[in-house]
Amino acid sequence: MKNILMTATLLALPLGVTACGKPAEAPKAETSTDAMADMAMPAEAKMAKGTGTVTAIDPASGKITLEHDAIPAVEWPAMTMGFSAKPELLKGIAVGDKVGFNLTVIGNAGEVTSIQKR
Ligand SMILES: [Cu+2]
């Protein structure tokens, strides 16, 4: 009986954080954790357009959370997730706004490069 309970507990473990798109790619050898080094890998970056609703925003730290519609260009289903964005892009944007936006996507992370109210 004890073994059955332990098995059930293991199966109930959370499967990890929600992330966009395909399963994580195999880890690549990286010698630097510097953000600028990551940005210097243009082969990994994809451009995408999306639409959605702002659910949280933090202009001071350059973060925005969007409940976005599906983004076929990067094979993302609709979901709510956080993006980085330059603080000046977020001026005039508020929680609840319906927006259209452009992204630079690297792996499962996206940076908003432009955003407009719809
Ligand atoms: Cu997403």
PDB file of C-alpha atoms and ligand atoms in Angstrom:
ATOM      1  CA  MET A   1       0.000   0.000   0.000  1.00  0.00           C
ATOM      2  CA  LYS A   2       2.858   2.323   0.837  1.00  0.00           C
ATOM      3  CA  ASN A   3       4.457   1.732  -2.583  1.00  0.00           C
ATOM      4  CA  ILE A   4       1.215   2.577  -4.353  1.00  0.00           C
ATOM      5  CA  LEU A   5       0.971   5.869  -2.510  1.00  0.00           C
ATOM      6  CA  MET A   6       4.554   6.759  -3.363  1.00  0.00           C
ATOM      7  CA  THR A   7       3.980   6.018  -7.036  1.00  0.00           C
ATOM      8  CA  ALA A   8       0.890   8.196  -7.071  1.00  0.00           C
ATOM      9  CA  THR A   9       2.830  11.021  -5.476  1.00  0.00           C
ATOM     10  CA  LEU A  10       5.572  10.785  -8.105  1.00  0.00           C
ATOM     11  CA  LEU A  11       3.053  10.801 -10.944  1.00  0.00           C
ATOM     12  CA  ALA A  12       1.427  13.887  -9.484  1.00  0.00           C
ATOM     13  CA  LEU A  13       4.615  15.930  -9.645  1.00  0.00           C
ATOM     14  CA  PRO A  14       4.222  19.055 -11.727  1.00  0.00           C
ATOM     15  CA  LEU A  15       5.626  18.793 -15.218  1.00  0.00           C
ATOM     16  CA  GLY A  16       7.483  22.065 -15.062  1.00  0.00           C
ATOM     17  CA  VAL A  17       6.863  25.599 -16.104  1.00  0.00           C
ATOM     18  CA  THR A  18       4.732  26.357 -19.112  1.00  0.00           C
ATOM     19  CA  ALA A  19       6.781  27.431 -22.071  1.00  0.00           C
ATOM     20  CA  CYS A  20       6.058  28.297 -25.607  1.00  0.00           C
ATOM     21  CA  GLY A  21       6.144  25.956 -28.520  1.00  0.00           C
ATOM     22  CA  LYS A  22       8.146  22.844 -29.010  1.00  0.00           C
ATOM     23  CA  PRO A  23       9.935  20.938 -26.245  1.00  0.00           C
ATOM     24  CA  ALA A  24      13.193  22.485 -25.175  1.00  0.00           C
ATOM     25  CA  GLU A  25      15.949  21.949 -27.660  1.00  0.00           C
ATOM     26  CA  ALA A  26      19.030  20.022 -26.689  1.00  0.00           C
ATOM     27  CA  PRO A  27      21.295  22.210 -24.602  1.00  0.00           C
ATOM     28  CA  LYS A  28      23.978  23.924 -26.577  1.00  0.00           C
ATOM     29  CA  ALA A  29      27.479  24.495 -25.344  1.00  0.00           C
ATOM     30  CA  GLU A  30      27.560  28.007 -23.979  1.00  0.00           C
ATOM     31  CA  THR A  31      30.563  29.480 -22.336  1.00  0.00           C
ATOM     32  CA  SER A  32      28.892  32.714 -21.285  1.00  0.00           C
ATOM     33  CA  THR A  33      25.758  33.595 -19.388  1.00  0.00           C
ATOM     34  CA  ASP A  34      26.051  37.214 -20.487  1.00  0.00           C
ATOM     35  CA  ALA A  35      22.778  38.399 -22.007  1.00  0.00           C
ATOM     36  CA  MET A  36      24.600  40.352 -24.690  1.00  0.00           C
ATOM     37  CA  ALA A  37      26.366  37.151 -25.757  1.00  0.00           C
ATOM     38  CA  ASP A  38      22.978  35.498 -26.211  1.00  0.00           C
ATOM     39  CA  MET A  39      21.797  38.424 -28.299  1.00  0.00           C
ATOM     40  CA  ALA A  40      24.818  38.034 -30.551  1.00  0.00           C
ATOM     41  CA  MET A  41      23.405  34.797 -31.975  1.00  0.00           C
ATOM     42  CA  PRO A  42      21.193  36.046 -34.821  1.00  0.00           C
ATOM     43  CA  ALA A  43      20.833  32.590 -36.365  1.00  0.00           C
ATOM     44  CA  GLU A  44      18.621  31.644 -33.416  1.00  0.00           C
ATOM     45  CA  ALA A  45      16.309  34.645 -33.615  1.00  0.00           C
ATOM     46  CA  LYS A  46      12.955  34.614 -35.399  1.00  0.00           C
ATOM     47  CA  MET A  47      10.619  37.507 -36.034  1.00  0.00           C
ATOM     48  CA  ALA A  48       6.936  37.084 -35.331  1.00  0.00           C
ATOM     49  CA  LYS A  49       3.761  39.167 -35.100  1.00  0.00           C
ATOM     50  CA  GLY A  50       1.081  38.574 -32.522  1.00  0.00           C
ATOM     51  CA  THR A  51      -2.090  39.885 -30.977  1.00  0.00           C
ATOM     52  CA  GLY A  52      -3.380  39.639 -27.435  1.00  0.00           C
ATOM     53  CA  THR A  53      -4.383  41.320 -24.202  1.00  0.00           C
ATOM     54  CA  VAL A  54      -2.065  42.855 -21.613  1.00  0.00           C
ATOM     55  CA  THR A  55      -2.440  41.066 -18.251  1.00  0.00           C
ATOM     56  CA  ALA A  56       0.498  42.628 -16.394  1.00  0.00           C
ATOM     57  CA  ILE A  57       3.047  45.305 -17.112  1.00  0.00           C
ATOM     58  CA  ASP A  58       6.179  46.587 -15.422  1.00  0.00           C
ATOM     59  CA  PRO A  59       7.666  49.374 -17.516  1.00  0.00           C
ATOM     60  CA  ALA A  60      10.406  50.089 -14.966  1.00  0.00           C
ATOM     61  CA  SER A  61      11.977  46.658 -15.418  1.00  0.00           C
ATOM     62  CA  GLY A  62      10.903  46.214 -19.043  1.00  0.00           C
ATOM     63  CA  LYS A  63       8.491  43.321 -18.533  1.00  0.00           C
ATOM     64  CA  ILE A  64       5.052  42.745 -20.003  1.00  0.00           C
ATOM     65  CA  THR A  65       2.734  39.759 -19.664  1.00  0.00           C
ATOM     66  CA  LEU A  66       0.446  39.072 -22.596  1.00  0.00           C
ATOM     67  CA  GLU A  67      -2.447  36.667 -23.014  1.00  0.00           C
ATOM     68  CA  HIS A  68      -1.537  36.144 -26.629  1.00  0.00           C
ATOM     69  CA  ASP A  69      -3.351  34.461 -29.481  1.00  0.00           C
ATOM     70  CA  ALA A  70      -1.638  31.643 -31.375  1.00  0.00           C
ATOM     71  CA  ILE A  71       1.522  32.755 -33.183  1.00  0.00           C
ATOM     72  CA  PRO A  72       1.939  30.399 -36.155  1.00  0.00           C
ATOM     73  CA  ALA A  73       5.295  31.871 -37.215  1.00  0.00           C
ATOM     74  CA  VAL A  74       6.941  30.282 -34.179  1.00  0.00           C
ATOM     75  CA  GLU A  75       4.370  27.485 -33.668  1.00  0.00           C
ATOM     76  CA  TRP A  76       3.157  28.879 -30.352  1.00  0.00           C
ATOM     77  CA  PRO A  77      -0.371  28.087 -29.189  1.00  0.00           C
ATOM     78  CA  ALA A  78      -2.409  30.770 -27.447  1.00  0.00           C
ATOM     79  CA  MET A  79      -1.177  31.280 -23.880  1.00  0.00           C
ATOM     80  CA  THR A  80      -0.338  33.812 -21.212  1.00  0.00           C
ATOM     81  CA  MET A  81       3.360  34.506 -20.830  1.00  0.00           C
ATOM     82  CA  GLY A  82       5.891  37.182 -19.989  1.00  0.00           C
ATOM     83  CA  PHE A  83       8.030  39.069 -22.477  1.00  0.00           C
ATOM     84  CA  SER A  84      10.858  41.510 -22.141  1.00  0.00           C
ATOM     85  CA  ALA A  85      10.416  44.916 -23.730  1.00  0.00           C
ATOM     86  CA  LYS A  86      12.305  48.167 -23.738  1.00  0.00           C
ATOM     87  CA  PRO A  87      10.701  50.440 -21.117  1.00  0.00           C
ATOM     88  CA  GLU A  88       9.995  53.195 -23.670  1.00  0.00           C
ATOM     89  CA  LEU A  89       7.885  50.785 -25.735  1.00  0.00           C
ATOM     90  CA  LEU A  90       5.532  50.268 -22.801  1.00  0.00           C
ATOM     91  CA  LYS A  91       4.604  53.914 -22.291  1.00  0.00           C
ATOM     92  CA  GLY A  92       0.892  54.386 -22.841  1.00  0.00           C
ATOM     93  CA  ILE A  93       0.188  50.644 -22.597  1.00  0.00           C
ATOM     94  CA  ALA A  94      -1.945  49.450 -19.678  1.00  0.00           C
ATOM     95  CA  VAL A  95      -3.345  46.223 -18.233  1.00  0.00           C
ATOM     96  CA  GLY A  96      -6.465  45.252 -20.166  1.00  0.00           C
ATOM     97  CA  ASP A  97      -5.358  46.843 -23.437  1.00  0.00           C
ATOM     98  CA  LYS A  98      -5.859  44.768 -26.555  1.00  0.00           C
ATOM     99  CA  VAL A  99      -2.644  45.009 -28.515  1.00  0.00           C
ATOM    100  CA  GLY A 100      -0.826  43.962 -31.617  1.00  0.00           C
ATOM    101  CA  PHE A 101       2.912  43.405 -31.267  1.00  0.00           C
ATOM    102  CA  ASN A 102       6.086  42.332 -33.004  1.00  0.00           C
ATOM    103  CA  LEU A 103       8.500  39.910 -31.370  1.00  0.00           C
ATOM    104  CA  THR A 104      12.018  38.719 -31.675  1.00  0.00           C
ATOM    105  CA  VAL A 105      11.916  35.098 -30.512  1.00  0.00           C
ATOM    106  CA  ILE A 106      14.957  33.136 -29.399  1.00  0.00           C
ATOM    107  CA  GLY A 107      14.127  29.635 -28.264  1.00  0.00           C
ATOM    108  CA  ASN A 108      11.123  29.894 -25.964  1.00  0.00           C
ATOM    109  CA  ALA A 109      11.743  33.515 -24.966  1.00  0.00           C
ATOM    110  CA  GLY A 110      10.387  36.556 -26.726  1.00  0.00           C
ATOM    111  CA  GLU A 111      11.195  40.251 -26.697  1.00  0.00           C
ATOM    112  CA  VAL A 112       8.544  42.717 -27.749  1.00  0.00           C
ATOM    113  CA  THR A 113      10.092  45.024 -30.339  1.00  0.00           C
ATOM    114  CA  SER A 114       6.968  47.073 -31.028  1.00  0.00           C
ATOM    115  CA  ILE A 115       3.472  47.208 -29.578  1.00  0.00           C
ATOM    116  CA  GLN A 116       0.317  49.113 -30.490  1.00  0.00           C
ATOM    117  CA  LYS A 117      -3.155  49.306 -28.992  1.00  0.00           C
ATOM    118  CA  ARG A 118      -5.820  47.889 -31.283  1.00  0.00           C
TER     119      ARG A 118
HETATM  120 CU    CU B   1       3.476  32.173 -25.452  1.00  0.00          CU
END
